[in-house]
JSON list of C-alpha atoms in Angstrom, two decimals:
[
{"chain": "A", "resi": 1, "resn": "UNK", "atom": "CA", "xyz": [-15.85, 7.66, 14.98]},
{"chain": "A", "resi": 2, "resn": "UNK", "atom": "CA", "xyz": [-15.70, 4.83, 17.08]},
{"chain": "A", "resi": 3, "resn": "UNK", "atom": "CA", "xyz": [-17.08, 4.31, 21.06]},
{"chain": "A", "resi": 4, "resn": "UNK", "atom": "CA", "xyz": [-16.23, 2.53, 24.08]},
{"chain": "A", "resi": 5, "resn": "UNK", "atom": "CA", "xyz": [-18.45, 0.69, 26.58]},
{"chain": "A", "resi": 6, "resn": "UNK", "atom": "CA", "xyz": [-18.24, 3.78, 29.31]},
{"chain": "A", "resi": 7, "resn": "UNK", "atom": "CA", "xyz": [-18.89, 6.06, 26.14]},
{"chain": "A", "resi": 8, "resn": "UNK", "atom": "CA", "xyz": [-15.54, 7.99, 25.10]},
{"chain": "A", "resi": 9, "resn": "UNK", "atom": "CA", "xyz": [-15.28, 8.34, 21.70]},
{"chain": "A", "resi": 10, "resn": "UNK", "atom": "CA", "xyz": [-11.81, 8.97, 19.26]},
{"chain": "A", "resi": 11, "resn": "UNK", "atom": "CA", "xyz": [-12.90, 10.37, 15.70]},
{"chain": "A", "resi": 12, "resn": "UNK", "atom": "CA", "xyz": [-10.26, 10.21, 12.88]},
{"chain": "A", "resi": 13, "resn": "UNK", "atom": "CA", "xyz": [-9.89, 12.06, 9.92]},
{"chain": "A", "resi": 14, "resn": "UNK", "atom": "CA", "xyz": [-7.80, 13.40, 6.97]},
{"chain": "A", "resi": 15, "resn": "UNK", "atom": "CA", "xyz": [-7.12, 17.14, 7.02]},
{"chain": "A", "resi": 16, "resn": "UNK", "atom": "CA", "xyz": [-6.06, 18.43, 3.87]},
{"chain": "A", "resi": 17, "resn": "UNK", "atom": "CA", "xyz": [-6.08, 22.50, 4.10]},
{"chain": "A", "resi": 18, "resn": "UNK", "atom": "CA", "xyz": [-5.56, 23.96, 0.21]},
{"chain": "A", "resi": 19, "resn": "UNK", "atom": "CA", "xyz": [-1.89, 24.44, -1.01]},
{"chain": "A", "resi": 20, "resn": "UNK", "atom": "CA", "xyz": [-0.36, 21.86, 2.10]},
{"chain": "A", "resi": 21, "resn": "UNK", "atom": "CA", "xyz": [0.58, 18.49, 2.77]},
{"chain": "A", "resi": 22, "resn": "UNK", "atom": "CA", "xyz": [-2.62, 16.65, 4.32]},
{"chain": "A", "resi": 23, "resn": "UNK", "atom": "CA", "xyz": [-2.31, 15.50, 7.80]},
{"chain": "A", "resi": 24, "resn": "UNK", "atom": "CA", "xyz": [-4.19, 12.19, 9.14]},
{"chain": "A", "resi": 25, "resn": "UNK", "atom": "CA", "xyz": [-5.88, 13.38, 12.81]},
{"chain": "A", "resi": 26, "resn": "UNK", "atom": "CA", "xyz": [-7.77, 12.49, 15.44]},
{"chain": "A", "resi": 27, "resn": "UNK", "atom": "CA", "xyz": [-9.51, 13.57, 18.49]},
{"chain": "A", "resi": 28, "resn": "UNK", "atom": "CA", "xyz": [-10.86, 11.76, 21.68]},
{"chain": "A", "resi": 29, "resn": "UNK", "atom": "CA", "xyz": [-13.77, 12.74, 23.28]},
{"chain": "A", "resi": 30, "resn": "UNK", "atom": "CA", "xyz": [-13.52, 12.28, 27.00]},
{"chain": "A", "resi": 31, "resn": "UNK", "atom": "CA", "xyz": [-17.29, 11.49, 28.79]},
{"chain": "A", "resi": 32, "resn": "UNK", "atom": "CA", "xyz": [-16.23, 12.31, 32.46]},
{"chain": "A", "resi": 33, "resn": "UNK", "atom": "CA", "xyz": [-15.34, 15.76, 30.97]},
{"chain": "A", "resi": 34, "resn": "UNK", "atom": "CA", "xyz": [-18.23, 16.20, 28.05]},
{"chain": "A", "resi": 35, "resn": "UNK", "atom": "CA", "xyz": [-15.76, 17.67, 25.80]},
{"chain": "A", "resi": 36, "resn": "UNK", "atom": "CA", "xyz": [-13.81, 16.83, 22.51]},
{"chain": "A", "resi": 37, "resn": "UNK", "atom": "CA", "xyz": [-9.49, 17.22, 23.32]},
{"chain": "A", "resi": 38, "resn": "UNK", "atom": "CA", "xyz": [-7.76, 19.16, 20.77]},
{"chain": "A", "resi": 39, "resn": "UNK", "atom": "CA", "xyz": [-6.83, 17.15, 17.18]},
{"chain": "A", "resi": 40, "resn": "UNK", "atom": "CA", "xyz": [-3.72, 15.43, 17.58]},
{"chain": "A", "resi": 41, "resn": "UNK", "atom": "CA", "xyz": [-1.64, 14.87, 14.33]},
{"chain": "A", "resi": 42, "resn": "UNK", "atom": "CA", "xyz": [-1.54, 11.10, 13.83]},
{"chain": "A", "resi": 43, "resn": "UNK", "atom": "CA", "xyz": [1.14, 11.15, 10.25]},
{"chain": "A", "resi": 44, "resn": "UNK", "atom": "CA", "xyz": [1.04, 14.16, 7.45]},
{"chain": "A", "resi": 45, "resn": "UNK", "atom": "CA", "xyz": [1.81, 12.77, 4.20]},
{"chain": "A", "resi": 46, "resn": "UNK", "atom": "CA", "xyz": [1.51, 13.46, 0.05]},
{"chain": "A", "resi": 47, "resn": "UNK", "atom": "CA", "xyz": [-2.14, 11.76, 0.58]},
{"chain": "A", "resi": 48, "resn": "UNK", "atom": "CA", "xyz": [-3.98, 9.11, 3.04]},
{"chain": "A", "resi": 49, "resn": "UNK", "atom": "CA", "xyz": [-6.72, 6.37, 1.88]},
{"chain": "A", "resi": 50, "resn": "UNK", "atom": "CA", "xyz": [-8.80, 4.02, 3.79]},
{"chain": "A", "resi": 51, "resn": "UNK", "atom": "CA", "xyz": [-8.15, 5.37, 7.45]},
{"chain": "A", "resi": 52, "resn": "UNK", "atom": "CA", "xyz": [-9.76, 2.78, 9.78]},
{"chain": "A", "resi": 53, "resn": "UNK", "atom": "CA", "xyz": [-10.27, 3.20, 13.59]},
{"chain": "A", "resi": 54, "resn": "UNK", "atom": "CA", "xyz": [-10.96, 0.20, 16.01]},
{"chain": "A", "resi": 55, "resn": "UNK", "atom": "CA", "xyz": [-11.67, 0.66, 19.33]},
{"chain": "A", "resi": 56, "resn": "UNK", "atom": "CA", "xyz": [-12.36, -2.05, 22.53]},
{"chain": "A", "resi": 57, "resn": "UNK", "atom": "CA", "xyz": [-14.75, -1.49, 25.15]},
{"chain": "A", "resi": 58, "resn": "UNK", "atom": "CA", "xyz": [-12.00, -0.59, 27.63]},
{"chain": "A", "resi": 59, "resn": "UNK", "atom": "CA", "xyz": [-10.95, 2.03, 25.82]},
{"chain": "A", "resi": 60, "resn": "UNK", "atom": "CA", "xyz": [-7.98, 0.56, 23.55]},
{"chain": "A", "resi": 61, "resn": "UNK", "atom": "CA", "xyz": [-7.93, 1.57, 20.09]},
{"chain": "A", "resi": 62, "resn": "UNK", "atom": "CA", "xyz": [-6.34, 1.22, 16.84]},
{"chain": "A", "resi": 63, "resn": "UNK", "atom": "CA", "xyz": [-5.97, 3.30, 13.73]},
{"chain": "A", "resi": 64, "resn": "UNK", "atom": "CA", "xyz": [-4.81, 2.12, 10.30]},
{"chain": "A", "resi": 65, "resn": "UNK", "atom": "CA", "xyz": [-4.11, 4.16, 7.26]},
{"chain": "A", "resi": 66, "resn": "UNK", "atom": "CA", "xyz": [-2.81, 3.74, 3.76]},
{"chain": "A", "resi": 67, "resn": "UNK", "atom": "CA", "xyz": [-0.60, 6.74, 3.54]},
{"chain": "A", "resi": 68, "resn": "UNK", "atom": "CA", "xyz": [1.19, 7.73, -0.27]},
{"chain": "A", "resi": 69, "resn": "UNK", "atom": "CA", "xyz": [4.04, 9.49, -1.07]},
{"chain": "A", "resi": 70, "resn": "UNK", "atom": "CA", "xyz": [5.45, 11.93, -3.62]},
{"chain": "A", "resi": 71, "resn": "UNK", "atom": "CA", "xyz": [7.31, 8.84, -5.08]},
{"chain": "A", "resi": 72, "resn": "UNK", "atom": "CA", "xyz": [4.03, 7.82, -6.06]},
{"chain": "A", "resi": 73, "resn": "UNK", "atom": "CA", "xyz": [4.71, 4.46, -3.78]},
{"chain": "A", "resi": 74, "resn": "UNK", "atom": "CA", "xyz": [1.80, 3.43, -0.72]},
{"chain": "A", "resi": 75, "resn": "UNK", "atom": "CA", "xyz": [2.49, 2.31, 2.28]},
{"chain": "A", "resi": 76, "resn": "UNK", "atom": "CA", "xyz": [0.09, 0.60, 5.31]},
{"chain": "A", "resi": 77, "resn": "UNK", "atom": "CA", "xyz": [0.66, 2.28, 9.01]},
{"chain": "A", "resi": 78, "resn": "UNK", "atom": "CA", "xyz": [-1.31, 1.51, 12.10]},
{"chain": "A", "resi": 79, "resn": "UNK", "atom": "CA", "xyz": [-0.67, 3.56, 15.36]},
{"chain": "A", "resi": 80, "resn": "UNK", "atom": "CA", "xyz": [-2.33, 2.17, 19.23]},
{"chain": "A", "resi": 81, "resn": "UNK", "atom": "CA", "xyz": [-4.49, 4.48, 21.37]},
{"chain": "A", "resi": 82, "resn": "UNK", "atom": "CA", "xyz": [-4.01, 3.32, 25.06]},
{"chain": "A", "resi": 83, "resn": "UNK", "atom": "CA", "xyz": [-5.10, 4.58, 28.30]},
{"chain": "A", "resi": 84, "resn": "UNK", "atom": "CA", "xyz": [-6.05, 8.07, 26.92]},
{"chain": "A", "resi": 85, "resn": "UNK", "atom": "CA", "xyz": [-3.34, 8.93, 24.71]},
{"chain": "A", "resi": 86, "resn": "UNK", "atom": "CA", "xyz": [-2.04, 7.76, 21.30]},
{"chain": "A", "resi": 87, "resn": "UNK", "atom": "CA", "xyz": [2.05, 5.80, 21.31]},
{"chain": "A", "resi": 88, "resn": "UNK", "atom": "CA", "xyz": [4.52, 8.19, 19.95]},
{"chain": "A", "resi": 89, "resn": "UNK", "atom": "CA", "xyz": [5.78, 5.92, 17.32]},
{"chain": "A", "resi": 90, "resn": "UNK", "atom": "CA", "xyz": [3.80, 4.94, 13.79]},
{"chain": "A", "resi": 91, "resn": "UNK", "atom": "CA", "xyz": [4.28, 1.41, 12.98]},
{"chain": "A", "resi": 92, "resn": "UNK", "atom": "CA", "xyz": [4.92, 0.20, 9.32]},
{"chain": "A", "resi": 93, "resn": "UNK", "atom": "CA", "xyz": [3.19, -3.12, 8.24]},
{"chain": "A", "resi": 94, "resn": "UNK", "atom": "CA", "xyz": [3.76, -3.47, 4.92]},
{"chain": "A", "resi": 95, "resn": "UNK", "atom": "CA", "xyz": [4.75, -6.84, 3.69]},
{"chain": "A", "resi": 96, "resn": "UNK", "atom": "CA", "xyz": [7.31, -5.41, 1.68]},
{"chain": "A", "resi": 97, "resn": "UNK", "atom": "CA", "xyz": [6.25, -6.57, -1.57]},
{"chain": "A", "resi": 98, "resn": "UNK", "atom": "CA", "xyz": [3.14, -5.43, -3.57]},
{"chain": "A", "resi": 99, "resn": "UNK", "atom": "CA", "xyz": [0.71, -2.85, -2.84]},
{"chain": "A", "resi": 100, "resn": "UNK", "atom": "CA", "xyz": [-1.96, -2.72, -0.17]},
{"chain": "A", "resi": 101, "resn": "UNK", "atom": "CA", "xyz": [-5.29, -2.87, -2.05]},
{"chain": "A", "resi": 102, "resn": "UNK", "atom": "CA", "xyz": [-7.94, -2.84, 1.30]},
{"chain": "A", "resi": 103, "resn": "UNK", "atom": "CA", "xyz": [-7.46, -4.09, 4.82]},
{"chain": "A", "resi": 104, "resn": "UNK", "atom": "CA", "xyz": [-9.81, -4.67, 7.58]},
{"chain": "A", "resi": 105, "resn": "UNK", "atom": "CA", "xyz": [-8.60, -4.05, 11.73]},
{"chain": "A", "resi": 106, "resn": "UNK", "atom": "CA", "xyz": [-9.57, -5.16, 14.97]},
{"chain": "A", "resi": 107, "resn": "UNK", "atom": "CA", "xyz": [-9.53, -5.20, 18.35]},
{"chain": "A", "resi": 108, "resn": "UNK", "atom": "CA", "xyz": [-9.64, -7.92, 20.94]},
{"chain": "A", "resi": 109, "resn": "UNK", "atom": "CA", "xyz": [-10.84, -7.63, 24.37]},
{"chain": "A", "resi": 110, "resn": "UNK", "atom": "CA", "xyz": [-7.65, -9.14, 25.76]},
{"chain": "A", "resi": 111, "resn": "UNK", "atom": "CA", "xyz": [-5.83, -6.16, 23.79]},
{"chain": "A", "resi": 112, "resn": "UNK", "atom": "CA", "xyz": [-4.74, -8.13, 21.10]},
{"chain": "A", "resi": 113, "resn": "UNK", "atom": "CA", "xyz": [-5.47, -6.76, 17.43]},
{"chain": "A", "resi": 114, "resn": "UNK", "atom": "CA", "xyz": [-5.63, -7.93, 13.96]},
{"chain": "A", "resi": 115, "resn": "UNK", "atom": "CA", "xyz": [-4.74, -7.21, 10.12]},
{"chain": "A", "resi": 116, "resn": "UNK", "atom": "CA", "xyz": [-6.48, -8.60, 7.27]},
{"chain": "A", "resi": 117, "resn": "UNK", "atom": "CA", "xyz": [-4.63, -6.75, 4.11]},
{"chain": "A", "resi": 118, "resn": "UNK", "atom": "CA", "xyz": [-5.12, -7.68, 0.80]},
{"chain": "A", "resi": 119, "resn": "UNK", "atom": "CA", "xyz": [-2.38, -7.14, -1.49]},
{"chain": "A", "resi": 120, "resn": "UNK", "atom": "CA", "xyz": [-1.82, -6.81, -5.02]},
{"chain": "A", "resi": 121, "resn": "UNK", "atom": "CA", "xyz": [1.94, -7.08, -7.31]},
{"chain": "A", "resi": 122, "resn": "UNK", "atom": "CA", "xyz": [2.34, -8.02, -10.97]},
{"chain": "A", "resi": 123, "resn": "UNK", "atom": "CA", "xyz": [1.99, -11.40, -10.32]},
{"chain": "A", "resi": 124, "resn": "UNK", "atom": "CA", "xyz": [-1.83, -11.26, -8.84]},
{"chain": "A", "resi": 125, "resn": "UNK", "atom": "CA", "xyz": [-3.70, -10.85, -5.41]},
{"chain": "A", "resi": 126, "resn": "UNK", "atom": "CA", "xyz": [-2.97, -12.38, -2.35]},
{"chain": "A", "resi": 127, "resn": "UNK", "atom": "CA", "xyz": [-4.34, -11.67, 1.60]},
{"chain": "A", "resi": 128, "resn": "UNK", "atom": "CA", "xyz": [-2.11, -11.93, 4.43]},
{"chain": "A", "resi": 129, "resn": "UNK", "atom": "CA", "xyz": [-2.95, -11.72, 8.41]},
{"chain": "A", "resi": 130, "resn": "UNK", "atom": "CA", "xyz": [-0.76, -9.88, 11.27]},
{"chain": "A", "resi": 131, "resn": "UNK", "atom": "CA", "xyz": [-2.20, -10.33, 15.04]},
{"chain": "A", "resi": 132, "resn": "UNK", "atom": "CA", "xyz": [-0.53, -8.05, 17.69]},
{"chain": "A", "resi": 133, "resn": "UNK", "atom": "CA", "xyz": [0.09, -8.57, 21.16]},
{"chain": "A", "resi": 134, "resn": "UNK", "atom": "CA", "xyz": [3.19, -6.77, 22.80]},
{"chain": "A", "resi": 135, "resn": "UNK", "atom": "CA", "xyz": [4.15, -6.61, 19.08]},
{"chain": "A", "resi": 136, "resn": "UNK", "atom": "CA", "xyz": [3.09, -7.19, 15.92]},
{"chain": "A", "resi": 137, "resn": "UNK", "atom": "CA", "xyz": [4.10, -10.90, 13.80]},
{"chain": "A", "resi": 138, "resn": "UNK", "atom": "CA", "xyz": [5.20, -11.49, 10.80]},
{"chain": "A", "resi": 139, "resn": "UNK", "atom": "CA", "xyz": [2.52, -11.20, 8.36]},
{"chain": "A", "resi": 140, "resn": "UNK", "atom": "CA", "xyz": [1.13, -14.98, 7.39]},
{"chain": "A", "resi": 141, "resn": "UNK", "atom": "CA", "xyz": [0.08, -15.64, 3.76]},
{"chain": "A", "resi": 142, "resn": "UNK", "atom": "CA", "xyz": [-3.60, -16.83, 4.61]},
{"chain": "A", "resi": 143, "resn": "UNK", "atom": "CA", "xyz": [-4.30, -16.99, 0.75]},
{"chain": "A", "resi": 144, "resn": "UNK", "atom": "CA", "xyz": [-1.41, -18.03, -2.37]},
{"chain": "A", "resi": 145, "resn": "UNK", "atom": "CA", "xyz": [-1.20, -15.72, -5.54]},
{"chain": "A", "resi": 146, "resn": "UNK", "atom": "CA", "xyz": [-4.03, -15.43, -7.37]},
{"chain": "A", "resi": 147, "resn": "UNK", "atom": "CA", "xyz": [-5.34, -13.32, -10.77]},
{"chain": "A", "resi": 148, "resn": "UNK", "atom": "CA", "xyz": [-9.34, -13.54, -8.97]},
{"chain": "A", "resi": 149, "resn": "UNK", "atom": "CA", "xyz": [-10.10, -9.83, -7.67]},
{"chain": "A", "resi": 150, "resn": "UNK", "atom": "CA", "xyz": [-9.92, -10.19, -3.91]},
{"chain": "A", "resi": 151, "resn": "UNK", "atom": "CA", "xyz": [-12.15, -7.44, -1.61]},
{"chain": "A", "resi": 152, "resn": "UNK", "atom": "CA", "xyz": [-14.30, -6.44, 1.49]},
{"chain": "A", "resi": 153, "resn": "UNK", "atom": "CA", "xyz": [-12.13, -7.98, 4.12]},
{"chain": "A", "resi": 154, "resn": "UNK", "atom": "CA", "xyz": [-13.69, -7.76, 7.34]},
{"chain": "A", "resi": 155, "resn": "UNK", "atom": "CA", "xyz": [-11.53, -9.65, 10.76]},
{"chain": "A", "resi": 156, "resn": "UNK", "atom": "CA", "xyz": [-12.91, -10.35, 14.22]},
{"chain": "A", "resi": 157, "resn": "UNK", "atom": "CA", "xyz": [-11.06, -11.54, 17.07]},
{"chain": "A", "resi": 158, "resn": "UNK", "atom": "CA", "xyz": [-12.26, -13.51, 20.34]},
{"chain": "A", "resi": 159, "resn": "UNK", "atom": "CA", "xyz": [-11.21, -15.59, 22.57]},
{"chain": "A", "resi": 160, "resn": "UNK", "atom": "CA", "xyz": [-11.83, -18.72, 20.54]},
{"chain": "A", "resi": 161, "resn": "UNK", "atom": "CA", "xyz": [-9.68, -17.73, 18.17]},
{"chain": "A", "resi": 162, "resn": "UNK", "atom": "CA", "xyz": [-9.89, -15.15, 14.64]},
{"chain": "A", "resi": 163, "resn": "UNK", "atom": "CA", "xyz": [-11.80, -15.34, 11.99]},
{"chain": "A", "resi": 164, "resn": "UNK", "atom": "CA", "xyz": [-11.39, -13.40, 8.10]},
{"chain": "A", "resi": 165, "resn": "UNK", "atom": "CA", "xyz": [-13.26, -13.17, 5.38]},
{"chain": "A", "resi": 166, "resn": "UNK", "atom": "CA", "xyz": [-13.11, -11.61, 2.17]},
{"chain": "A", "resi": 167, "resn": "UNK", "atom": "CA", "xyz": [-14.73, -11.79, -1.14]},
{"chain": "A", "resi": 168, "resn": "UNK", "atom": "CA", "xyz": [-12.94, -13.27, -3.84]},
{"chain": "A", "resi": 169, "resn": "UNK", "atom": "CA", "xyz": [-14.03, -13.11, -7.62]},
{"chain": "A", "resi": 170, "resn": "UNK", "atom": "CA", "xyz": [-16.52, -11.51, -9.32]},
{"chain": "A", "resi": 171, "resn": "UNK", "atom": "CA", "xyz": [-20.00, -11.60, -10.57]},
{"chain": "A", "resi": 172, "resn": "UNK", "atom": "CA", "xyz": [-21.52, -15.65, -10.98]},
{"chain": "A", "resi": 173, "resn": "UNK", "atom": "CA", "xyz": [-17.81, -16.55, -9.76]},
{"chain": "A", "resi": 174, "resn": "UNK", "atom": "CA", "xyz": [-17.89, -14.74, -6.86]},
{"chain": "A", "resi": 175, "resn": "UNK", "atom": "CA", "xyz": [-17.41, -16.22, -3.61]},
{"chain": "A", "resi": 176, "resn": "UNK", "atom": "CA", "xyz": [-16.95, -15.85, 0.32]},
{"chain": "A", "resi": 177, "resn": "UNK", "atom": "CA", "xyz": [-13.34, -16.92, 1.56]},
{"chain": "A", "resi": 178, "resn": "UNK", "atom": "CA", "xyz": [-13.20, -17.65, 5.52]},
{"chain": "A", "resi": 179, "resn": "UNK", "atom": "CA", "xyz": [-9.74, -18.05, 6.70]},
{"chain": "A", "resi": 180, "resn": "UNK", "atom": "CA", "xyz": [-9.73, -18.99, 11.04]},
{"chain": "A", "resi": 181, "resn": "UNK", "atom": "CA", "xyz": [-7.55, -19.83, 13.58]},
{"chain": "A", "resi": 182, "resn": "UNK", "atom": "CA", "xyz": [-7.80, -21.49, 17.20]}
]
């Protein structure tokens, strides 16, 4: 569940009723009326992981899922909530190689937004970055190949720029990685 300055609310979540195909959904809660709208279906799918839900103080949100099919492949969606209602279209941002391990959203005040993904193939981790405006870029490789576990991305966006971080290694090798931009 996540809030906006005036104090709507959108709450996302994975429905999964026994014997069908799970379906990701959400719901915004409207403060002028005092009442939750009925769940919208945001994707239905083999199985979801990691749903994530941004939201601005004006009201813009974002949600971002990991969402597997029968084919045993995983692919990374995201989907924009603007004035009141959620676009029609699903957007996929995989990178088109390697699996989506954990990724970390956000929101802008401007309306821009941000992924942090890291990925993993069978040649080692790596993190990229997407920003969005009118649409989203190409990802950008913000760390090269490496065989170090990579995790807990977190990304926040302002108007001096974007910073990431992520964890990279573990136990006495561990360390913070902070990737930013002007």
């Amino acid at each position: 569940v996540v809030m906006d300055d005036l104090g709507n609310a959108l709450a996302l979540w994975v429905h999964a009723p026994y014997g069908q195909r799970p379906s990701l959904e959400a719901s915004f809660f409207d403060v002028h009326r005092s009442e939750w709208g009925p769940p919208e279906i945001l994707g239905t799918a083999h199985a979801f992981s990691t749903p994530r839900l941004a939201m601005s103080g004006d009201g813009q949100a974002l949600a971002a899922w990991c969402q597997g099919e029968t084919h045993g492949g995983s692919r990374l969606y995201a989907k924009a909530f603007l004035e009141g209602h959620w676009e029609t279209d699903m957007e996929c941002l995989d990178p088109g190689r390697g699996m989506v391990q954990d990724f970390a959203i956000a929101l802008g005040a401007d309306g821009q937004a941000g992924l942090l993904a890291l990925h993993q193939g069978p040649d080692g981790g790596w993190v990229s970055a997407r920003l969005r405006n009118q649409a989203w870029s190409a990802p950008v490789v913000l760390a090269p190949s490496t065989r170090t576990s990579q995790h807990s991305p977190r990304l926040e966006l302002c108007a001096g720029g974007t910073s990431a971080l992520w964890l990279q290694g573990d136990g006495t090798e561990q360390a913070l990685i902070l990737a930013e931009t002007n």
